[in-house]
Amino acid sequence: MHIDYQNDLNPAQHEAATTLDGPILVIAGAGSGKTRTIVYRLARLVESGVSPAEILLLTFTRKASSEMLHRAEGLLGHQGLGNVRGGTFHGFAYSLLKQHAGLLGFERGATVMDRSDGEEILSQAKDRLKIGKGDRKFPKRATVLGLYSKSRNKELTLEQVLRQEAYHLGAYEDDLTRLLEEYERIKRECGLLDYDDLLFLLERLLTEHPHVREAVTSSISHIMVDEYQDTNLVQARLVRLLTKPGDTSPNVMAVGDDAQSIYAFRGANVRNILDFPKIFQGTRVIKLEQNYRSTQPILELTNAILDGFRDKFAKRLFSERTDSRLPEHVLPFSDRSQARLVTAKVTELARTYPLDQIAVLFRAGYQSYHVEVELNKIGLGFRKYGGIKFSDAAHIKDVLACLRLGQNTSDLPAWQRILGNVPGIGPKSAQKIHHAAMINDQAFIKAQRAKRPALDELLRVLDTLRTQVMRPSTAITFVLEYYQPVLREKFPDDYPRREAGLEELTQISLSYDDIPAFLGDLSLDSPDAEEDRGQAVTLSTVHSAKGLEWDAVLVIDLVEDRFPSRHAMNDNDDFEEERRLLYVACTRARDSLTLFSPETLYSRELSATTPARVSPFLQDIPSHLMSRYREQFTGGVGLQTLPTPRRAPEGTSPQGSRPGPGEDFAASAPRTSSSTQTPVQGTYCRHKIFGRGKVVQRVEPNKYKINFPGFGLKLIIEDFVELE
């Protein structure tokens, strides 16, 4: 069967599919036909006489490798490719470890555990050491194993992971260290392996037993690795170990996109793809830049996002899909009014696109809560991916149960829910207390209060809610004084995340004057989205959206401290990953892209609305690439017209010009240094207003991006800072 490589592929795809020898790095921009390229290269290898058994294809899911092999077989007239080796890194590792288990000390063989097996072994370790006994706040087994897996995949100590990601569990560090040592001991006794063991043991096998490496590598002539930007450190080392020792030009092809490396939280390391040409000398770099998904105006915006990367493979995405519509940048008054504008935009888009072709994307799961409430109000169904649905979150339901009982004492589900948080009260006791409350059996209630001080405290809270008229926001603040300790006791593993959700609940309540109306809107479940996906809008975190696409995409909360996150504002590597996250979000859109940056955010700590700064990633984007709209006092949004900048003579700055988007008016302070400075990234500097800061990036021709503690990231003209 003849395959027309020339006409089936664009020039870059053709080059990648037909270059069969030596190390190759394919930088596949979003929507550029990466899978198609791999499929055609598999077919070309077999056509050129390479035995399928000598091809190693490593992917991140079995589904991905199966699809590629199936499509390649179709090209070859269903010639068998079943002998191609590989699948996932972990699956391939297990196939080799089974053959050589004895060399690693597993004379009786080794069994791979699933997650529930691992939790059972951890329970045995806890019992042996008598750790966490009677301590309700001790981290759950799943949490402990999750932290351990992160430390191994990132190759960090447990202390480092706790400090970075679970500071609230730091008091348990010594106990967790002892517990995990015992967990490892029991695994060895029983000949058990967990998921992470597979990669590290394969590395040990190939490193410590050269004859095994020789045998394995001599049976492989070509290696292909998909999604290389998602590999962790040990996976990158394994790729090197799977090439023949001493081979200076191995046939290794890595395919991926450095700009889509967004999984550092689970161990992915962007340096693997960036350093590939250094590790494999003579690497041929091929860039797939033609995009088959988005319109050119959307790609112009994503190219501008790419321009901001500090360390990258430069590329310019382009499309044959020309369209005059620019992406929109909407500036709502607040994060509350943002939800209403998002809902209005979804309603508008639904006149053109099916609901299942509209997606609202966000950085963190709690950020969609306002939008969920607004969609509920108008009866528009949605499905949420990543994070808990607002109406399903246990901590939200707990607080609302208190408010419900303040309005209706006979609400049995609310009684059962909130009494379930009182130690010693189960479902039967809850029913008895509910019955006693209904008939005002004071003798029974008094006896229960005497036995359980926590019940006494709860009933006092409910009495206050019943006897005092409060606005919803006041009532929630009052309930949270009681519930905060309960929350930390009930959810010790992740209460910081849940507290962020409760802050959003408080903010949502500010829009309401009375509790019944507030409860009415929040108690409505999301209208049942029919099995037909056309009946539901997608709400998704950006991480959960990777690999997917929609006709219309809306991205919300594009302001400092939310996107990028507060943590990322103080770390260069995390800051770069957040930029990649925005690139991934924007490249999900085919036809329509709308970005939202609320001008104010509510702060519960300050009990006030505070100004928000547009995400620094958008501050860098030339204004002509977006249509900018501001919310209007008279309703709706109005197109913001920007003045045409006056051209200044080369080498000078326009006198009296106003700062562009993202430039600080403080930059017009008196000059403190010469423009001949050449700062190095990481250099410290001083500014007369913001004080001492750290240079994050130079923005040509004459600005620095500087992080000032207490003020965040600022874009400052170089003449107004003094380097240390």
XYZ file of C-alpha atoms in Angstrom:
724
model
C 0.000 0.000 0.000
C 1.504 3.328 -1.100
C 1.711 6.107 1.520
C 1.924 9.629 0.073
C 4.168 11.243 2.681
C 4.782 14.312 0.515
C 1.131 15.272 0.153
C -0.220 13.886 3.423
C 2.165 15.934 5.560
C 3.299 19.534 5.642
C 7.052 20.145 5.059
C 8.029 20.107 8.754
C 5.940 17.010 9.478
C 7.444 15.340 6.401
C 10.974 16.094 7.588
C 10.218 14.657 11.037
C 8.509 11.535 9.690
C 11.168 10.688 7.131
C 14.324 11.446 9.140
C 15.068 8.025 10.574
C 18.624 8.186 11.892
C 20.402 10.040 14.697
C 18.943 11.991 17.600
C 15.931 14.132 16.675
C 13.946 16.589 18.754
C 10.532 17.498 17.367
C 9.154 20.673 18.949
C 5.442 20.265 18.274
C 3.508 23.488 18.848
C -0.075 23.251 20.087
C -2.458 21.817 17.494
C 0.359 21.096 15.030
C -0.411 17.448 14.232
C 2.063 15.787 16.602
C 0.309 12.395 16.707
C -0.051 12.323 12.926
C 3.697 12.897 12.589
C 4.554 10.043 14.983
C 2.128 7.702 13.186
C 3.672 8.413 9.775
C 7.187 7.961 11.166
C 6.234 4.544 12.600
C 4.960 3.567 9.163
C 8.096 4.909 7.460
C 10.385 2.945 9.797
C 8.582 -0.330 9.018
C 8.485 0.460 5.281
C 12.240 1.060 5.347
C 12.853 -2.431 6.744
C 13.077 -1.793 10.490
C 11.530 -4.691 12.408
C 8.621 -3.565 14.629
C 10.237 -5.576 17.453
C 13.241 -3.211 17.334
C 11.117 -0.064 17.798
C 10.567 1.234 21.330
C 7.618 3.659 21.613
C 7.247 5.295 25.028
C 4.100 7.286 25.819
C 2.312 8.486 28.951
C -0.858 6.425 28.526
C -1.563 2.990 27.057
C -4.407 4.589 25.110
C -2.002 6.963 23.316
C 0.370 4.189 22.207
C -2.528 1.930 21.144
C -4.039 4.709 19.030
C -0.712 5.460 17.332
C -0.039 1.816 16.514
C -3.593 1.295 15.253
C -3.357 4.302 12.932
C 0.079 3.261 11.673
C -1.267 -0.229 10.919
C -4.065 1.399 8.933
C -1.514 3.292 6.824
C 0.425 0.086 6.187
C -2.656 -1.840 5.068
C -3.095 -3.429 8.525
C 0.358 -4.926 8.517
C 0.998 -6.048 12.099
C 2.739 -3.624 14.432
C 1.934 -5.650 17.525
C 5.602 -6.400 18.094
C 6.486 -2.745 18.706
C 7.823 -2.550 22.247
C 6.797 -0.048 24.832
C 3.600 1.586 25.903
C 4.050 3.605 29.083
C 7.398 4.084 30.834
C 6.060 2.149 33.821
C 4.661 -0.716 31.737
C 7.925 -1.120 29.839
C 9.904 -1.009 33.104
C 7.757 -3.764 34.626
C 8.232 -6.012 31.584
C 12.026 -5.860 32.079
C 11.974 -6.095 35.872
C 9.905 -9.297 35.738
C 12.675 -10.937 33.710
C 15.487 -9.826 36.025
C 13.859 -9.580 39.468
C 16.455 -11.930 40.996
C 19.296 -9.534 40.152
C 17.646 -6.889 42.323
C 17.136 -9.142 45.335
C 13.632 -10.373 44.542
C 14.477 -14.104 44.370
C 10.822 -15.097 44.827
C 9.639 -12.579 42.258
C 8.039 -9.154 42.728
C 4.438 -7.997 42.633
C 3.270 -4.507 41.704
C 0.802 -3.019 44.182
C -2.087 -0.760 43.310
C -2.904 2.308 45.427
C -5.229 0.439 47.812
C -2.523 -2.193 48.436
C -0.076 0.601 49.244
C -2.511 2.129 51.727
C -2.924 -1.253 53.423
C 0.875 -1.661 53.782
C 1.042 1.872 55.213
C -1.622 0.914 57.780
C 0.482 -2.053 58.835
C 3.503 0.239 59.201
C 1.445 2.631 61.379
C 0.303 -0.235 63.594
C 3.838 -1.607 63.981
C 5.225 1.789 65.012
C 2.081 2.916 66.865
C 2.234 6.210 64.978
C -0.801 8.497 64.773
C -2.870 6.363 67.125
C -5.834 8.347 68.412
C -4.711 11.475 66.520
C -7.579 12.483 64.246
C -5.401 15.124 62.608
C -2.734 12.673 61.465
C -2.603 12.746 57.643
C -4.690 10.184 55.801
C -2.946 7.263 54.129
C -3.668 8.580 50.628
C -2.156 11.943 51.570
C 1.002 10.330 52.986
C 1.506 8.191 49.868
C 0.843 11.212 47.650
C 3.510 13.263 49.431
C 5.958 10.351 49.244
C 5.335 9.908 45.524
C 5.928 13.630 44.948
C 9.212 13.543 46.835
C 10.400 10.609 44.732
C 9.254 11.943 41.372
C 10.725 15.376 42.063
C 13.788 13.785 43.737
C 13.388 16.049 46.769
C 13.444 15.207 50.458
C 10.171 14.779 52.310
C 11.072 17.910 54.292
C 11.338 19.948 51.071
C 7.974 18.685 49.780
C 6.251 19.432 53.079
C 7.723 22.926 53.145
C 6.688 23.659 49.553
C 3.283 22.007 49.346
C 1.965 20.952 52.764
C 3.405 23.345 55.327
C 0.423 22.655 57.627
C 1.645 19.047 58.037
C 5.223 20.018 58.925
C 4.757 19.046 62.588
C 4.438 15.408 61.493
C 7.687 15.303 59.499
C 9.597 13.018 61.905
C 6.678 10.595 62.256
C 6.150 10.517 58.491
C 9.842 9.826 57.875
C 9.807 6.875 60.286
C 6.518 5.639 58.847
C 7.799 5.654 55.268
C 11.002 3.869 56.262
C 8.845 1.105 57.797
C 6.639 1.106 54.664
C 9.750 0.423 52.562
C 10.866 -2.315 54.945
C 7.509 -4.148 54.727
C 7.541 -3.863 50.927
C 10.953 -5.520 50.756
C 9.867 -8.290 53.152
C 6.861 -9.089 50.968
C 8.464 -8.621 47.530
C 6.180 -5.699 46.672
C 6.741 -2.754 44.326
C 4.753 0.446 44.092
C 4.304 2.471 40.928
C 7.330 4.711 41.513
C 9.641 1.780 42.316
C 9.375 0.597 38.709
C 11.338 3.487 37.206
C 14.046 3.687 39.859
C 14.572 -0.090 39.907
C 14.868 -0.175 36.115
C 17.506 2.551 36.358
C 19.337 0.500 38.976
C 19.084 -2.656 36.857
C 20.548 -0.970 33.773
C 23.236 0.873 35.743
C 24.440 -1.923 38.027
C 24.193 -4.779 35.523
C 25.929 -3.807 32.254
C 25.194 -7.167 30.630
C 21.453 -6.524 31.030
C 21.789 -3.072 29.497
C 23.819 -4.548 26.648
C 21.142 -7.171 25.970
C 18.266 -4.679 26.124
C 19.877 -1.964 23.990
C 21.116 -4.396 21.340
C 17.488 -5.402 20.709
C 16.356 -1.778 20.143
C 17.274 0.128 16.991
C 14.926 3.126 17.302
C 13.451 4.881 20.338
C 10.508 7.298 20.134
C 9.255 9.229 23.191
C 6.004 11.193 23.139
C 5.197 14.226 25.366
C 8.859 14.585 26.318
C 8.162 17.838 28.164
C 6.252 15.791 30.763
C 9.131 13.457 31.658
C 10.652 13.598 35.116
C 14.361 13.322 35.920
C 14.532 9.533 36.140
C 12.580 9.069 32.887
C 15.083 11.283 31.040
C 17.965 9.261 32.487
C 16.249 6.025 31.400
C 15.982 7.244 27.804
C 19.758 7.741 27.825
C 20.348 4.308 29.413
C 18.197 2.631 26.759
C 20.606 3.718 24.010
C 23.650 1.576 23.240
C 26.656 2.366 25.483
C 29.171 4.425 23.536
C 26.752 5.235 20.687
C 27.430 8.904 19.942
C 24.502 9.287 17.542
C 21.653 7.063 18.793
C 18.354 6.840 16.919
C 16.284 8.626 19.552
C 13.342 10.837 18.677
C 11.775 12.966 21.431
C 8.510 14.732 20.588
C 6.998 17.470 22.729
C 6.546 21.167 23.359
C 8.599 22.985 25.978
C 5.837 25.623 26.111
C 3.338 22.985 27.310
C 5.360 21.692 30.262
C 2.849 22.313 33.075
C 3.187 19.320 35.394
C 6.101 20.284 37.637
C 3.822 19.635 40.629
C 4.018 15.930 39.858
C 7.682 15.825 38.875
C 7.837 16.858 35.198
C 11.008 18.818 34.492
C 11.089 21.219 31.551
C 14.917 21.058 31.519
C 14.674 17.547 30.042
C 13.353 18.836 26.715
C 15.348 22.096 26.796
C 18.624 20.216 27.393
C 17.943 17.327 24.984
C 20.320 18.719 22.320
C 23.076 19.024 24.948
C 22.609 15.450 26.173
C 22.441 14.005 22.655
C 25.135 15.784 20.669
C 24.279 16.485 17.025
C 20.515 16.539 17.650
C 18.447 17.674 14.685
C 15.723 20.040 15.924
C 12.554 20.120 13.814
C 9.740 22.544 14.655
C 6.089 21.887 13.842
C 4.643 25.413 13.724
C 1.606 25.094 11.453
C -1.455 24.977 13.671
C -4.602 23.161 12.504
C -6.855 24.247 15.375
C -6.983 27.985 15.987
C -7.516 31.113 13.918
C -4.512 33.312 13.164
C -5.561 36.159 15.537
C -5.642 33.663 18.436
C -2.213 32.387 17.398
C -0.810 35.927 17.247
C -1.803 36.302 20.886
C -0.266 32.943 21.865
C 2.917 33.846 19.973
C 3.127 37.007 22.083
C 2.817 34.838 25.217
C 5.633 32.639 23.848
C 7.830 35.709 23.371
C 7.891 36.205 27.114
C 9.585 32.886 27.907
C 13.058 33.198 29.347
C 14.397 29.836 28.116
C 12.720 28.271 25.096
C 12.828 26.883 21.582
C 11.694 29.891 19.563
C 8.694 29.205 17.332
C 5.932 31.122 15.557
C 2.605 29.315 15.264
C 0.674 30.040 12.091
C -2.594 28.902 10.551
C -4.404 28.943 7.244
C -7.552 29.799 9.255
C -7.648 33.557 8.806
C -10.294 35.439 10.781
C -10.725 39.132 11.502
C -11.995 38.635 15.075
C -9.401 39.479 17.688
C -9.309 37.764 21.081
C -11.138 39.861 23.671
C -9.757 41.109 26.972
C -12.556 42.083 29.361
C -11.971 44.142 32.519
C -14.933 43.644 34.903
C -15.375 45.856 37.966
C -14.761 42.917 40.307
C -14.487 39.152 40.515
C -18.189 39.154 41.449
C -19.284 41.041 38.346
C -16.859 38.906 36.317
C -19.120 35.886 36.907
C -22.135 37.750 35.518
C -20.197 38.890 32.438
C -18.878 35.356 31.881
C -22.419 33.966 32.047
C -23.645 36.639 29.633
C -20.804 35.803 27.244
C -21.594 32.076 27.438
C -25.244 32.857 26.655
C -24.156 34.975 23.677
C -21.764 32.295 22.386
C -24.463 29.613 22.749
C -26.317 31.288 19.893
C -23.410 30.320 17.613
C -21.840 27.205 19.164
C -23.218 24.072 20.863
C -22.863 24.280 24.655
C -20.370 21.415 24.698
C -18.108 23.549 22.478
C -17.843 26.328 25.094
C -15.374 26.117 27.989
C -14.568 28.358 30.959
C -10.994 27.763 32.167
C -9.327 28.800 35.425
C -6.096 28.355 37.363
C -7.555 26.729 40.517
C -10.795 24.838 41.155
C -12.298 27.311 43.646
C -12.100 30.171 41.124
C -15.167 28.928 39.245
C -17.537 29.086 42.250
C -19.047 32.464 41.304
C -19.579 31.279 37.734
C -21.245 28.069 38.949
C -23.727 30.085 41.003
C -24.530 32.389 38.074
C -24.996 29.443 35.676
C -27.313 27.827 38.229
C -29.389 31.003 38.372
C -30.148 30.935 34.652
C -30.564 27.146 34.553
C -27.574 26.441 32.312
C -26.046 22.988 32.828
C -22.306 22.562 33.291
C -19.737 19.873 33.933
C -16.679 20.610 36.023
C -13.256 19.039 35.652
C -10.495 19.626 38.198
C -11.461 20.723 41.695
C -14.693 20.054 43.560
C -18.015 21.344 42.304
C -19.141 24.160 44.570
C -22.428 22.455 45.392
C -20.622 19.159 46.155
C -17.940 20.494 48.523
C -18.432 19.097 52.051
C -17.136 22.212 53.825
C -19.508 24.450 51.844
C -22.433 22.164 52.692
C -21.489 22.249 56.389
C -21.648 26.040 56.574
C -24.851 26.238 54.540
C -26.450 23.635 56.855
C -26.015 26.068 59.773
C -27.706 28.840 57.787
C -30.516 26.483 56.757
C -31.219 25.562 60.395
C -31.337 29.249 61.256
C -34.222 29.515 58.793
C -35.944 26.126 59.259
C -35.542 24.076 62.455
C -37.219 21.007 60.955
C -34.580 20.576 58.212
C -33.515 16.988 59.040
C -30.726 16.687 56.397
C -29.161 19.910 57.718
C -29.340 18.593 61.308
C -27.734 15.304 60.292
C -24.994 17.053 58.355
C -23.934 19.508 61.052
C -24.401 17.102 63.987
C -22.142 14.666 62.156
C -19.276 17.052 62.983
C -19.869 16.694 66.746
C -17.742 13.924 68.318
C -19.850 11.023 69.595
C -22.972 11.788 67.553
C -23.919 9.300 64.856
C -26.981 9.124 62.541
C -29.295 7.673 65.248
C -28.303 10.235 67.871
C -28.745 12.993 65.286
C -32.325 11.838 64.629
C -33.080 11.813 68.382
C -31.713 15.348 68.792
C -33.728 16.501 65.790
C -36.884 14.959 67.275
C -36.193 16.553 70.672
C -35.724 19.944 68.991
C -39.055 19.558 67.175
C -41.019 18.884 70.384
C -38.780 21.144 72.508
C -37.778 18.301 74.859
C -35.525 20.457 77.018
C -34.671 17.664 79.458
C -33.179 15.500 76.678
C -31.380 18.421 75.024
C -29.968 19.592 78.354
C -28.621 16.104 79.072
C -27.001 15.909 75.639
C -25.419 19.350 76.055
C -23.963 18.380 79.421
C -22.420 15.246 77.907
C -21.032 16.971 74.802
C -19.595 20.504 75.107
C -19.186 20.667 71.298
C -22.968 20.186 70.925
C -23.591 22.965 73.450
C -21.419 25.321 71.392
C -23.196 24.373 68.142
C -26.674 24.932 69.613
C -25.639 28.377 70.862
C -24.519 29.253 67.321
C -27.845 28.057 65.894
C -29.815 30.020 68.524
C -27.975 33.199 67.541
C -28.737 32.592 63.862
C -32.424 32.121 64.731
C -32.812 35.170 66.946
C -30.748 37.794 65.137
C -31.477 39.167 61.688
C -28.227 39.145 59.737
C -27.123 39.677 56.188
C -25.765 36.452 54.627
C -22.155 37.704 54.733
C -22.462 38.556 58.462
C -24.046 35.180 59.207
C -21.300 33.291 57.371
C -18.559 35.233 59.145
C -20.244 34.371 62.460
C -20.564 30.665 61.541
C -16.929 30.520 60.421
C -15.757 31.567 63.888
C -17.325 28.324 65.125
C -16.568 26.194 62.054
C -12.886 27.043 61.440
C -11.575 24.715 64.206
C -14.064 22.052 63.086
C -12.753 22.363 59.514
C -9.137 21.880 60.586
C -10.092 18.866 62.692
C -12.281 17.306 59.994
C -10.012 17.987 57.015
C -6.453 18.074 58.421
C -4.891 17.063 55.097
C -6.142 19.917 52.936
C -7.869 22.529 55.070
C -5.888 25.453 53.498
C -7.504 24.695 50.130
C -10.945 24.418 51.707
C -10.475 27.702 53.567
C -9.931 29.371 50.172
C -13.300 27.934 49.098
C -14.996 29.366 52.177
C -13.547 32.780 51.345
C -15.259 32.514 47.965
C -18.524 31.584 49.714
C -18.228 34.725 51.854
C -17.621 36.820 48.781
C -20.586 35.342 46.895
C -22.803 36.165 49.893
C -21.937 39.875 49.644
C -24.268 40.158 46.645
C -27.294 39.189 48.780
C -29.368 41.108 51.309
C -31.273 38.206 52.855
C -30.418 34.607 53.726
C -33.428 32.865 52.062
C -32.546 34.321 48.638
C -28.889 33.392 49.125
C -29.752 29.812 50.127
C -32.226 29.546 47.279
C -29.566 30.244 44.660
C -26.876 28.085 46.275
C -29.084 25.114 47.102
C -30.028 24.662 43.470
C -27.916 21.848 42.095
C -26.447 22.359 38.663
C -29.280 21.561 36.246
C -28.855 17.963 35.212
C -26.684 17.918 32.142
C -28.175 15.271 29.902
C -25.970 12.457 28.701
C -25.883 14.313 25.411
C -22.778 16.429 25.949
C -24.377 19.207 23.911
C -26.411 20.160 26.979
C -23.505 21.255 29.174
C -20.877 23.976 29.299
C -17.415 22.804 30.400
C -15.826 24.347 33.486
C -12.237 23.171 33.855
C -8.893 23.901 35.421
C -6.249 24.497 32.766
C -4.363 21.374 33.862
C -7.457 19.244 33.222
C -8.012 20.946 29.852
C -4.622 20.030 28.358
C -5.063 17.945 25.225
C -8.654 19.145 24.696
C -10.110 21.873 22.488
C -13.318 23.885 22.111
C -14.766 26.356 19.601
C -14.975 29.066 22.278
C -12.808 29.437 25.375
C -13.125 31.919 28.244
C -10.242 32.270 30.748
C -11.040 33.978 34.059
C -9.179 35.626 36.955
C -6.181 36.750 34.910
C -4.758 38.945 37.656
C -1.700 38.857 39.899
C -1.947 36.340 42.764
C -4.535 34.264 40.906
C -3.025 33.669 37.467
C -0.082 33.596 38.117
C -0.690 32.235 41.598
C 0.626 34.063 44.650
C 3.286 31.402 45.219
C 4.559 31.705 41.635
C 5.072 35.453 41.952
C 8.088 34.762 44.172
C 9.741 31.935 42.235
C 11.228 32.265 38.751
C 10.658 28.649 37.692
C 7.076 28.602 38.952
C 6.458 31.958 37.265
C 7.610 30.527 33.920
C 5.375 27.483 34.378
C 2.374 29.744 34.991
C 3.135 31.487 31.687
C 3.159 28.077 29.994
C -0.167 27.354 31.670
C -1.700 30.453 30.068
C -0.276 29.419 26.691
C -1.970 26.021 27.082
C -5.257 27.699 28.062
C -5.314 30.045 25.060
C -4.348 27.351 22.540
C -7.452 25.305 23.497
C -9.612 27.791 21.498
C -10.514 27.243 17.852
C -12.588 30.321 16.970
C -13.244 32.534 19.989
C -11.027 33.481 22.939
C -12.097 35.805 25.762
C -9.826 36.706 28.691
C -11.142 38.238 31.925
C -9.144 40.381 34.380
C -11.297 41.741 37.247
C -10.151 45.168 38.420
C -10.832 44.412 42.099
C -10.854 41.329 44.348
C -12.566 40.826 47.685
C -10.230 40.198 50.628
C -11.817 38.511 53.644
C -8.788 39.358 55.797
C -9.384 43.055 55.136
C -13.180 42.710 54.808
C -12.844 44.967 51.794
C -12.432 45.025 48.042
C -8.856 45.669 46.950
C -7.452 46.698 43.553
C -6.109 43.900 41.357
C -3.349 44.157 38.763
C -3.766 42.595 35.334
C -1.739 39.398 34.979
C 1.845 40.269 34.009
C 1.514 37.820 31.118
C -1.114 40.080 29.538
C 0.752 43.275 30.371
C 3.461 42.200 27.923
C 1.077 41.647 24.991
C 0.890 44.418 22.364
C -2.492 46.152 22.543
C -3.266 45.646 18.838
C -3.531 41.872 19.355
C -6.643 42.125 21.577
C -9.884 44.047 21.706
C -10.068 45.444 25.227
C -13.432 46.018 26.926
C -14.250 47.571 30.298
C -17.387 46.995 32.292
C -19.600 50.095 32.272
C -21.646 51.682 35.058
C -24.606 51.810 32.672
C -24.449 48.047 32.071
C -22.560 45.719 29.764
C -19.071 46.418 28.474
C -17.621 49.114 26.265
C -14.718 48.878 23.826
C -11.700 50.679 25.232
C -9.848 52.755 22.673
C -6.119 53.135 23.214
C -4.164 56.163 21.959
C -1.783 55.588 19.084
C 1.714 55.815 20.586
C 3.875 58.620 19.253
C 7.067 57.434 17.608
C 10.204 58.722 19.309
C 13.590 59.159 17.648
C 15.638 55.970 17.797
C 17.476 55.570 21.096
C 15.228 57.971 23.030
C 12.048 57.682 25.086
C 8.906 59.696 24.176
C 8.730 62.691 26.502
C 5.579 62.970 28.538
C 4.142 59.717 27.242
C 1.914 57.712 29.589
C 3.106 54.267 30.651
C 1.817 51.444 28.458
C -0.134 48.450 29.780
C 1.717 47.072 32.789
C 4.150 49.991 33.192
C 4.010 51.701 36.564
C 3.163 55.369 36.865
C 5.750 55.291 39.649
C 8.301 54.974 36.870
C 7.962 58.737 36.411
C 9.772 59.210 39.740
C 13.157 60.980 39.629
C 15.878 59.155 37.763
C 18.175 57.165 40.054
C 20.593 55.478 37.681
C 22.057 55.408 34.238
C 20.411 53.526 31.362
C 23.713 51.829 30.615
C 22.991 49.164 33.263
C 22.966 45.559 32.113
C 21.281 43.555 34.897
C 21.681 39.822 35.199
C 18.599 37.789 36.037
C 18.522 37.356 39.831
C 20.279 40.695 40.474
C 18.870 42.766 43.323
C 17.974 46.405 42.793
C 16.384 49.369 44.530
C 13.466 51.609 43.595
C 12.561 54.833 45.408
C 8.948 53.785 45.970
C 8.922 49.970 46.015
C 12.248 49.473 47.805
C 14.496 46.439 47.261
C 13.509 43.957 44.554
C 14.836 41.121 42.432
C 15.218 41.314 38.642
C 13.147 38.511 37.079
C 13.606 39.356 33.399
C 14.776 42.067 31.045
C 12.085 43.250 28.632
C 13.618 44.880 25.585
C 14.343 47.580 24.808
C 14.492 49.366 28.153
C 12.463 47.729 30.939
C 13.033 45.210 33.721
C 10.470 42.897 35.229
C 11.168 43.090 38.985
C 9.603 41.287 41.925
C 9.207 43.593 44.946
C 8.259 41.826 48.223
C 4.943 43.218 49.387
C 4.158 44.805 46.025
C 4.475 41.885 43.588
C 5.792 41.928 40.034
C 6.335 45.335 38.416
C 7.445 46.360 34.940
C 9.814 49.314 35.423
C 11.780 51.450 32.944
C 15.488 50.797 33.544
C 16.356 54.423 34.299
C 14.356 54.345 37.517
C 16.036 51.483 39.373
C 19.494 51.192 40.833
C 21.266 47.840 40.668
C 23.114 46.537 43.692
